[in-house]
PDB file of C-alpha atoms in Angstrom:
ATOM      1  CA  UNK I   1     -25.762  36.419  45.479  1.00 77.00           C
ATOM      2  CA  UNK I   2     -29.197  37.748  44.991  1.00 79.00           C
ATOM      3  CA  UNK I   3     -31.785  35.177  43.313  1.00 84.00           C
ATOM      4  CA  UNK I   4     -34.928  35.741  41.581  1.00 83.00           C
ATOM      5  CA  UNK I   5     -37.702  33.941  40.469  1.00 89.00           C
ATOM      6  CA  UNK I   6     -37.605  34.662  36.560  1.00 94.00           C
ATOM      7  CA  UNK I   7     -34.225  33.145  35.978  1.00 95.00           C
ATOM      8  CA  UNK I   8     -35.040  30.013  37.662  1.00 95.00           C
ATOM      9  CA  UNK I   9     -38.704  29.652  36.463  1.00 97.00           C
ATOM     10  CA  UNK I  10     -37.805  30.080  32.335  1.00 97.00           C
ATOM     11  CA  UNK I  11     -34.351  28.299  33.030  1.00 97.00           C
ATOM     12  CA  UNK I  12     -36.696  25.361  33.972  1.00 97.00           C
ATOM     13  CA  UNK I  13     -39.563  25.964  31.701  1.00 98.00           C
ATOM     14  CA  UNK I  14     -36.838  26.006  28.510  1.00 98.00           C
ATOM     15  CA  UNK I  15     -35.519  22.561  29.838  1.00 98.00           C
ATOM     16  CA  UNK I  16     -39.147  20.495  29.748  1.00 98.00           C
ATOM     17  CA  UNK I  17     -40.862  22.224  27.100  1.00 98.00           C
ATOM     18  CA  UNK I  18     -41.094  19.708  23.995  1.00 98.00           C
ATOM     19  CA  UNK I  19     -42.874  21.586  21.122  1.00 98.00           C
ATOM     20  CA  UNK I  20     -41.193  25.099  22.407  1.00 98.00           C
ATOM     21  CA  UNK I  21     -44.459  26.877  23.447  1.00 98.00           C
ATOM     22  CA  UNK I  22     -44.297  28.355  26.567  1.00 98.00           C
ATOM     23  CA  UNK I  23     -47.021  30.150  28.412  1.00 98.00           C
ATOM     24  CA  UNK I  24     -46.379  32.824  31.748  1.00 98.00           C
ATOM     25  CA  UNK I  25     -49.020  33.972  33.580  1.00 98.00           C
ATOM     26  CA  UNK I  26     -48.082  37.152  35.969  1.00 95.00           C
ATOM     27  CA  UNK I  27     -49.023  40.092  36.886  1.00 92.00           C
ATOM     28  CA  UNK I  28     -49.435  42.400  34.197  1.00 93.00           C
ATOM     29  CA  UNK I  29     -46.575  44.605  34.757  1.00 92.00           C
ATOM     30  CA  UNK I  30     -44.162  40.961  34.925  1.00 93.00           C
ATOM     31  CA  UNK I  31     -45.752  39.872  31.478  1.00 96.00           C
ATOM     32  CA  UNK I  32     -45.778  43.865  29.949  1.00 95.00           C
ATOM     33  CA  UNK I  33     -41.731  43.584  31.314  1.00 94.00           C
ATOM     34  CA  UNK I  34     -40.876  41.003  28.716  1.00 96.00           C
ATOM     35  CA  UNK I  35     -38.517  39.741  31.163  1.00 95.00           C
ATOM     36  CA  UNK I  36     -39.735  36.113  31.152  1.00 97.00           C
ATOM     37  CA  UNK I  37     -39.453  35.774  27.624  1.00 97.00           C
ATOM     38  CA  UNK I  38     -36.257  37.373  27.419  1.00 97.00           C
ATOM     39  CA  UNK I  39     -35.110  34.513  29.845  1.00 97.00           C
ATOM     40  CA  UNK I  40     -36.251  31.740  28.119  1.00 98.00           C
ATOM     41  CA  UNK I  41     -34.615  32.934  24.857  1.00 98.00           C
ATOM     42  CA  UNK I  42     -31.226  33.061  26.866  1.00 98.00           C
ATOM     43  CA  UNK I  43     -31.909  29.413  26.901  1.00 98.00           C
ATOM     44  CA  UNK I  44     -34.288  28.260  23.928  1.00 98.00           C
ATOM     45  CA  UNK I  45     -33.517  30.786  21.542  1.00 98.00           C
ATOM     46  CA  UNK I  46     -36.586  29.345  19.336  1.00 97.00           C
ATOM     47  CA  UNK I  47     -38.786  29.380  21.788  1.00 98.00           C
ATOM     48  CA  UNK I  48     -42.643  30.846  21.584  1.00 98.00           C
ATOM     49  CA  UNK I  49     -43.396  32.371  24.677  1.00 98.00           C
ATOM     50  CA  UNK I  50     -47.146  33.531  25.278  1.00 98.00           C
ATOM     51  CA  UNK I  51     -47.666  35.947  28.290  1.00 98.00           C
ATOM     52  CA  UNK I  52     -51.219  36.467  29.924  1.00 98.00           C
ATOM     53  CA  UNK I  53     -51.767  38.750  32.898  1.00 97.00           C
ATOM     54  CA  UNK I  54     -53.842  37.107  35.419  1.00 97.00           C
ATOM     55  CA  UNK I  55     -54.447  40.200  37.736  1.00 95.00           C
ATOM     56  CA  UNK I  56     -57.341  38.223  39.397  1.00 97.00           C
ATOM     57  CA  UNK I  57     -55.482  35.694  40.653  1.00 97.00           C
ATOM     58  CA  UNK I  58     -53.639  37.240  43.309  1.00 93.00           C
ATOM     59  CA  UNK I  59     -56.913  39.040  45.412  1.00 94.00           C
ATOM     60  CA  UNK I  60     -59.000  35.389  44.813  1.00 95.00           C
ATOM     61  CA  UNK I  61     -55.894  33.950  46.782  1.00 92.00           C
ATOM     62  CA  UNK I  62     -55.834  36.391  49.143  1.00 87.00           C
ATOM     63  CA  UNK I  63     -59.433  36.340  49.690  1.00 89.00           C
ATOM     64  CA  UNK I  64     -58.752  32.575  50.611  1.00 88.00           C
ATOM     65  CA  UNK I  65     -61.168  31.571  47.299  1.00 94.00           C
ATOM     66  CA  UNK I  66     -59.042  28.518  46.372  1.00 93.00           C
ATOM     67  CA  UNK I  67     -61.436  26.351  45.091  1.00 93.00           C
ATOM     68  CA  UNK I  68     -64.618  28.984  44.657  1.00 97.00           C
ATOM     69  CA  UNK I  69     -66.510  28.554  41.226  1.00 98.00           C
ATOM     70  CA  UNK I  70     -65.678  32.369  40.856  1.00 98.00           C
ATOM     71  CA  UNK I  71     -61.955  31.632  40.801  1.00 98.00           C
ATOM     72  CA  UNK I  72     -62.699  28.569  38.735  1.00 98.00           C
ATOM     73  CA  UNK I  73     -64.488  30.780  35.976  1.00 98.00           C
ATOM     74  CA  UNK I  74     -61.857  33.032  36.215  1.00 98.00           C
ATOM     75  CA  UNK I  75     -58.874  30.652  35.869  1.00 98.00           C
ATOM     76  CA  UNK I  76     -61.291  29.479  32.556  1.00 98.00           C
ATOM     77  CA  UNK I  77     -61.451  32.972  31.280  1.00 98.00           C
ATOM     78  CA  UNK I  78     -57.265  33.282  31.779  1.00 98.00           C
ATOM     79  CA  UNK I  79     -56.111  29.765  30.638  1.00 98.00           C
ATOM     80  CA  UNK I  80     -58.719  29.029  28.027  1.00 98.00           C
ATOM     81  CA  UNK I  81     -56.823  31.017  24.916  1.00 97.00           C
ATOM     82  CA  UNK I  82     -53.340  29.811  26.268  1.00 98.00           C
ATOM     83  CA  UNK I  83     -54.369  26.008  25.943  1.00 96.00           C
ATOM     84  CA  UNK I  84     -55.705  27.102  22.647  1.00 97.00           C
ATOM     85  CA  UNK I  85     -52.315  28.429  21.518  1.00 98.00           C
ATOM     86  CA  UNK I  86     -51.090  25.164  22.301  1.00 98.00           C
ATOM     87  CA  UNK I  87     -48.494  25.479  24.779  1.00 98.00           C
ATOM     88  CA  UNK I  88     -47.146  22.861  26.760  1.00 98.00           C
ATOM     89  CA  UNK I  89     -45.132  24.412  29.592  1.00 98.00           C
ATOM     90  CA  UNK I  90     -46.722  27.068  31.750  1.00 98.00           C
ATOM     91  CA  UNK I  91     -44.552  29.367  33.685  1.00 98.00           C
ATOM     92  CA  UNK I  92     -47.036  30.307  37.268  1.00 98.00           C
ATOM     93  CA  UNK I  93     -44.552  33.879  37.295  1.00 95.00           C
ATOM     94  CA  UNK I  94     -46.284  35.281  40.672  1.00 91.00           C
ATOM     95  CA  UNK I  95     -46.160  33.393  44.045  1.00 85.00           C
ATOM     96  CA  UNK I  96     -49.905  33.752  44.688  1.00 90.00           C
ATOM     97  CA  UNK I  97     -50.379  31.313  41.770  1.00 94.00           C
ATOM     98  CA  UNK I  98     -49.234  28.231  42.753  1.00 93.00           C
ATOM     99  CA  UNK I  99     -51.648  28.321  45.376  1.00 93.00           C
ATOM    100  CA  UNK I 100     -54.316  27.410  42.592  1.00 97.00           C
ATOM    101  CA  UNK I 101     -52.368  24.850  40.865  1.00 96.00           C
ATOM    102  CA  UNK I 102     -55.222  22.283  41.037  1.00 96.00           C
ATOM    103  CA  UNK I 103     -57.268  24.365  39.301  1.00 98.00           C
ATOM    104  CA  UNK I 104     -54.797  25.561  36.962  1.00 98.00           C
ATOM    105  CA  UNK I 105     -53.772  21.723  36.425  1.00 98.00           C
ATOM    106  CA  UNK I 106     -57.736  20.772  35.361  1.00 98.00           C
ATOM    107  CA  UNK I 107     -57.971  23.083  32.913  1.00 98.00           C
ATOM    108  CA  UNK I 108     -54.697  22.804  31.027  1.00 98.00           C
ATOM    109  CA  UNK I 109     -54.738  18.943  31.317  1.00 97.00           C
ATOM    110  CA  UNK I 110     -52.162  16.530  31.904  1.00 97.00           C
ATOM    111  CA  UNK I 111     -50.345  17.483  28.461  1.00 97.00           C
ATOM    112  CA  UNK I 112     -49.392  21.304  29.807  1.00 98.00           C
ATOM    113  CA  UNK I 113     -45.970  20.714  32.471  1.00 98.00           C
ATOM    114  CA  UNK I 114     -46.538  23.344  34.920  1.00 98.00           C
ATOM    115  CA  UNK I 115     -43.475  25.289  36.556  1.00 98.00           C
ATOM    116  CA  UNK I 116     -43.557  27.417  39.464  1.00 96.00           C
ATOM    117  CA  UNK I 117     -41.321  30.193  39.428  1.00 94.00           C
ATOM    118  CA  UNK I 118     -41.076  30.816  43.087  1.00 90.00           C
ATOM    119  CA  UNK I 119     -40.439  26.855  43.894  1.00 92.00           C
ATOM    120  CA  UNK I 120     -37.746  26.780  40.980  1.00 94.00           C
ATOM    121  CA  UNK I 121     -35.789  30.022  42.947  1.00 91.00           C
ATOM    122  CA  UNK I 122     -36.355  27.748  46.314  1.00 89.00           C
ATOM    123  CA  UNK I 123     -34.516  25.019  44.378  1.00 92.00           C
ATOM    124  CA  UNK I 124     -31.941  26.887  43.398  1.00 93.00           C
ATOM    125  CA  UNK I 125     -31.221  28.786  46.431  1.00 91.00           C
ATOM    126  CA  UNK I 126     -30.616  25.024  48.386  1.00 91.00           C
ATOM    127  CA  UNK I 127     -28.322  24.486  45.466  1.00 92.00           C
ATOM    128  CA  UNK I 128     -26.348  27.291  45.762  1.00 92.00           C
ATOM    129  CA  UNK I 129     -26.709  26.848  49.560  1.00 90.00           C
ATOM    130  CA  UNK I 130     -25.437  23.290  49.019  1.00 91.00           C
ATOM    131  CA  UNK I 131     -22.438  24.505  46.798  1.00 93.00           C
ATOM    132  CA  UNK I 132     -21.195  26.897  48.970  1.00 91.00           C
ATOM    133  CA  UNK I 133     -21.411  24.412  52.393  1.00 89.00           C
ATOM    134  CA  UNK I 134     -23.925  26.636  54.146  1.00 85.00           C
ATOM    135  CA  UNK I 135     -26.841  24.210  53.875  1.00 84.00           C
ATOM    136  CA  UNK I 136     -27.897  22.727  57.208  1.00 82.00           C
ATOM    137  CA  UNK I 137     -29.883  20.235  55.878  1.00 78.00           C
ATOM    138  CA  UNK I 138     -33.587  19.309  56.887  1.00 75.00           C
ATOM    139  CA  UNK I 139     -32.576  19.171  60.322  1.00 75.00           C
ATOM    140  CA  UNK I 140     -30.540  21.821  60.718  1.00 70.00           C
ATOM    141  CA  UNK I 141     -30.935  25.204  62.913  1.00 72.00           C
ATOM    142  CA  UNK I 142     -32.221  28.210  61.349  1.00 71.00           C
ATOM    143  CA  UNK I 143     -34.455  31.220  62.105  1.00 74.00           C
ATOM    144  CA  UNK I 144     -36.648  33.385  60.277  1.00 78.00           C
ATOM    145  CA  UNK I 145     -37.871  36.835  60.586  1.00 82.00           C
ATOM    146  CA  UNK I 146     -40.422  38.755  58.957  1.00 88.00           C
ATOM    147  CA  UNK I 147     -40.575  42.218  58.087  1.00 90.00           C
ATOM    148  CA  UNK I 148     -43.329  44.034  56.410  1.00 88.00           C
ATOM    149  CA  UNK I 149     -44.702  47.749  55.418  1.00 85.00           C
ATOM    150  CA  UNK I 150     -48.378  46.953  55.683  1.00 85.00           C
ATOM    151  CA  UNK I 151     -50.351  44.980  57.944  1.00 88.00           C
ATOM    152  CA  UNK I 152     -48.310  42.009  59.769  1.00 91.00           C
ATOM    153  CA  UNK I 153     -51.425  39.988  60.598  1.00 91.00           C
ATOM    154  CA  UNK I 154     -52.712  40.562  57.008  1.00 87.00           C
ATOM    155  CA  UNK I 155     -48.988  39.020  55.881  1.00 87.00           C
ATOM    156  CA  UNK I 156     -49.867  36.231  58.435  1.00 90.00           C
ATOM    157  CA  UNK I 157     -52.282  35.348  57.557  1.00 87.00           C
ATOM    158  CA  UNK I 158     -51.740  34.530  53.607  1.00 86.00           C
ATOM    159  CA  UNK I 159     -48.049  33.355  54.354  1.00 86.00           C
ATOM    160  CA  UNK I 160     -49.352  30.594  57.120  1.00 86.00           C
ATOM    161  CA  UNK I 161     -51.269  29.450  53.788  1.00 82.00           C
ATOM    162  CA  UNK I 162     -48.053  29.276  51.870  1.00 81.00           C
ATOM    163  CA  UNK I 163     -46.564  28.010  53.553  1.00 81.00           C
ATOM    164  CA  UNK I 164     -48.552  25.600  55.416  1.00 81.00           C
ATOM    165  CA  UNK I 165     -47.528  26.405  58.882  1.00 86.00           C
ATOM    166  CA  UNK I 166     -48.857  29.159  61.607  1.00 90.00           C
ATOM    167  CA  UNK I 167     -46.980  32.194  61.326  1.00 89.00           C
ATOM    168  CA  UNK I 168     -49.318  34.475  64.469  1.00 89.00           C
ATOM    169  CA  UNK I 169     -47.161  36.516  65.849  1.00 89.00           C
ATOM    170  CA  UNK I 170     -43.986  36.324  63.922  1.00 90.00           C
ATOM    171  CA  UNK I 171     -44.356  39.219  61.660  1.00 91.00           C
ATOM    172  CA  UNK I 172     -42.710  42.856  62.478  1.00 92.00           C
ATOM    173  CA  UNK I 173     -43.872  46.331  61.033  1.00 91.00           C
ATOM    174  CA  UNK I 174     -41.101  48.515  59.888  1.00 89.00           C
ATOM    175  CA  UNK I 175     -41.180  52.002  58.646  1.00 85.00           C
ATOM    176  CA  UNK I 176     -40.180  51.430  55.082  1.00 74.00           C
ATOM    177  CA  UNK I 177     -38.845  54.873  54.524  1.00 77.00           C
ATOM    178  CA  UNK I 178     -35.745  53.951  56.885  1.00 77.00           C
ATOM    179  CA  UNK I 179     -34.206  51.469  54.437  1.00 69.00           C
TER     180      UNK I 179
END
């Protein structure tokens, strides 16, 4: 099976929304894709779905600027006309954006349910992991490997703050034009 993180993230957004305004943030060629808000109509066929490319967002994480007043201002900038619209579900559609969720969380307020795409695809992978009898559990054996085009340390370095864990060392380059 191949999973993805739009069908889980507006599967989950259509669930908790309560007035049926839903907001994605992405990159701009996700929102200019209309994929997201095709999604959410598979599910809430009433739904309002606002998108706003946040193309900022992803070199201010990579950058390490988490909690910098420059990606505060910029988050403003993004959310502000979003909040205004009145949503109350926000779809984070990139997997650099979670890693400003407090940020995002402060400006939208406690009324706005934020979902993270790429945690929703997480959830459902253990599901289907689960349903099939190929989940090991928390303690279970496992590997991973990681294989990138670019730079391994540069991947390194941003997926040790992902997720939370040092990953020196355990990246591979590969010559993308052989697969």
């Amino acid at each position: 099976p191949i999973l993805g993180v739009v069908k889980a993230g507006a599967k989950e957004a259509a669930k908790v929304t309560k007035n049926g305004k839903i907001g994605v943030i992405a990159t701009e060629s996700t929102i200019e894709s209309q994929l997201y808000t095709k999604e959410i109509h598979s599910h809430k066929p009433n739904a309002q779905v606002l998108g706003k490319p946040c193309p900022l967002f992803v070199p201010l994480v990579e950058e390490g600027w988490l909690k910098d007043p420059v990606t505060v201002e910029v988050a403003n900038r993004y959310l502000e006309p979003l909040l205004e619209s009145g949503i109350d579900t926000l779809i984070m559609g990139c997997t650099h954006y979670p890693l400003l969720v407090d940020i995002i969380a402060e400006i939208l307020g406690p009324k706005v349910t934020l979902v993270s795409a790429g945690e929703e695809s997480a959830y459902e992978l253990k599901r289907l992991l689960k349903s099939g009898g190929l989940w090991a559990g928390p303690a279970g054996q496992g590997g991973t490997e990681f294989y990138v085009s670019d730079r391994p340390e540069d991947f390194e370095r941003i997926a040790s703050v992902f997720l939370q864990e040092d990953l020196r060392h355990t990246a591979r380059r590969i010559d993308i034009d052989q697969y």
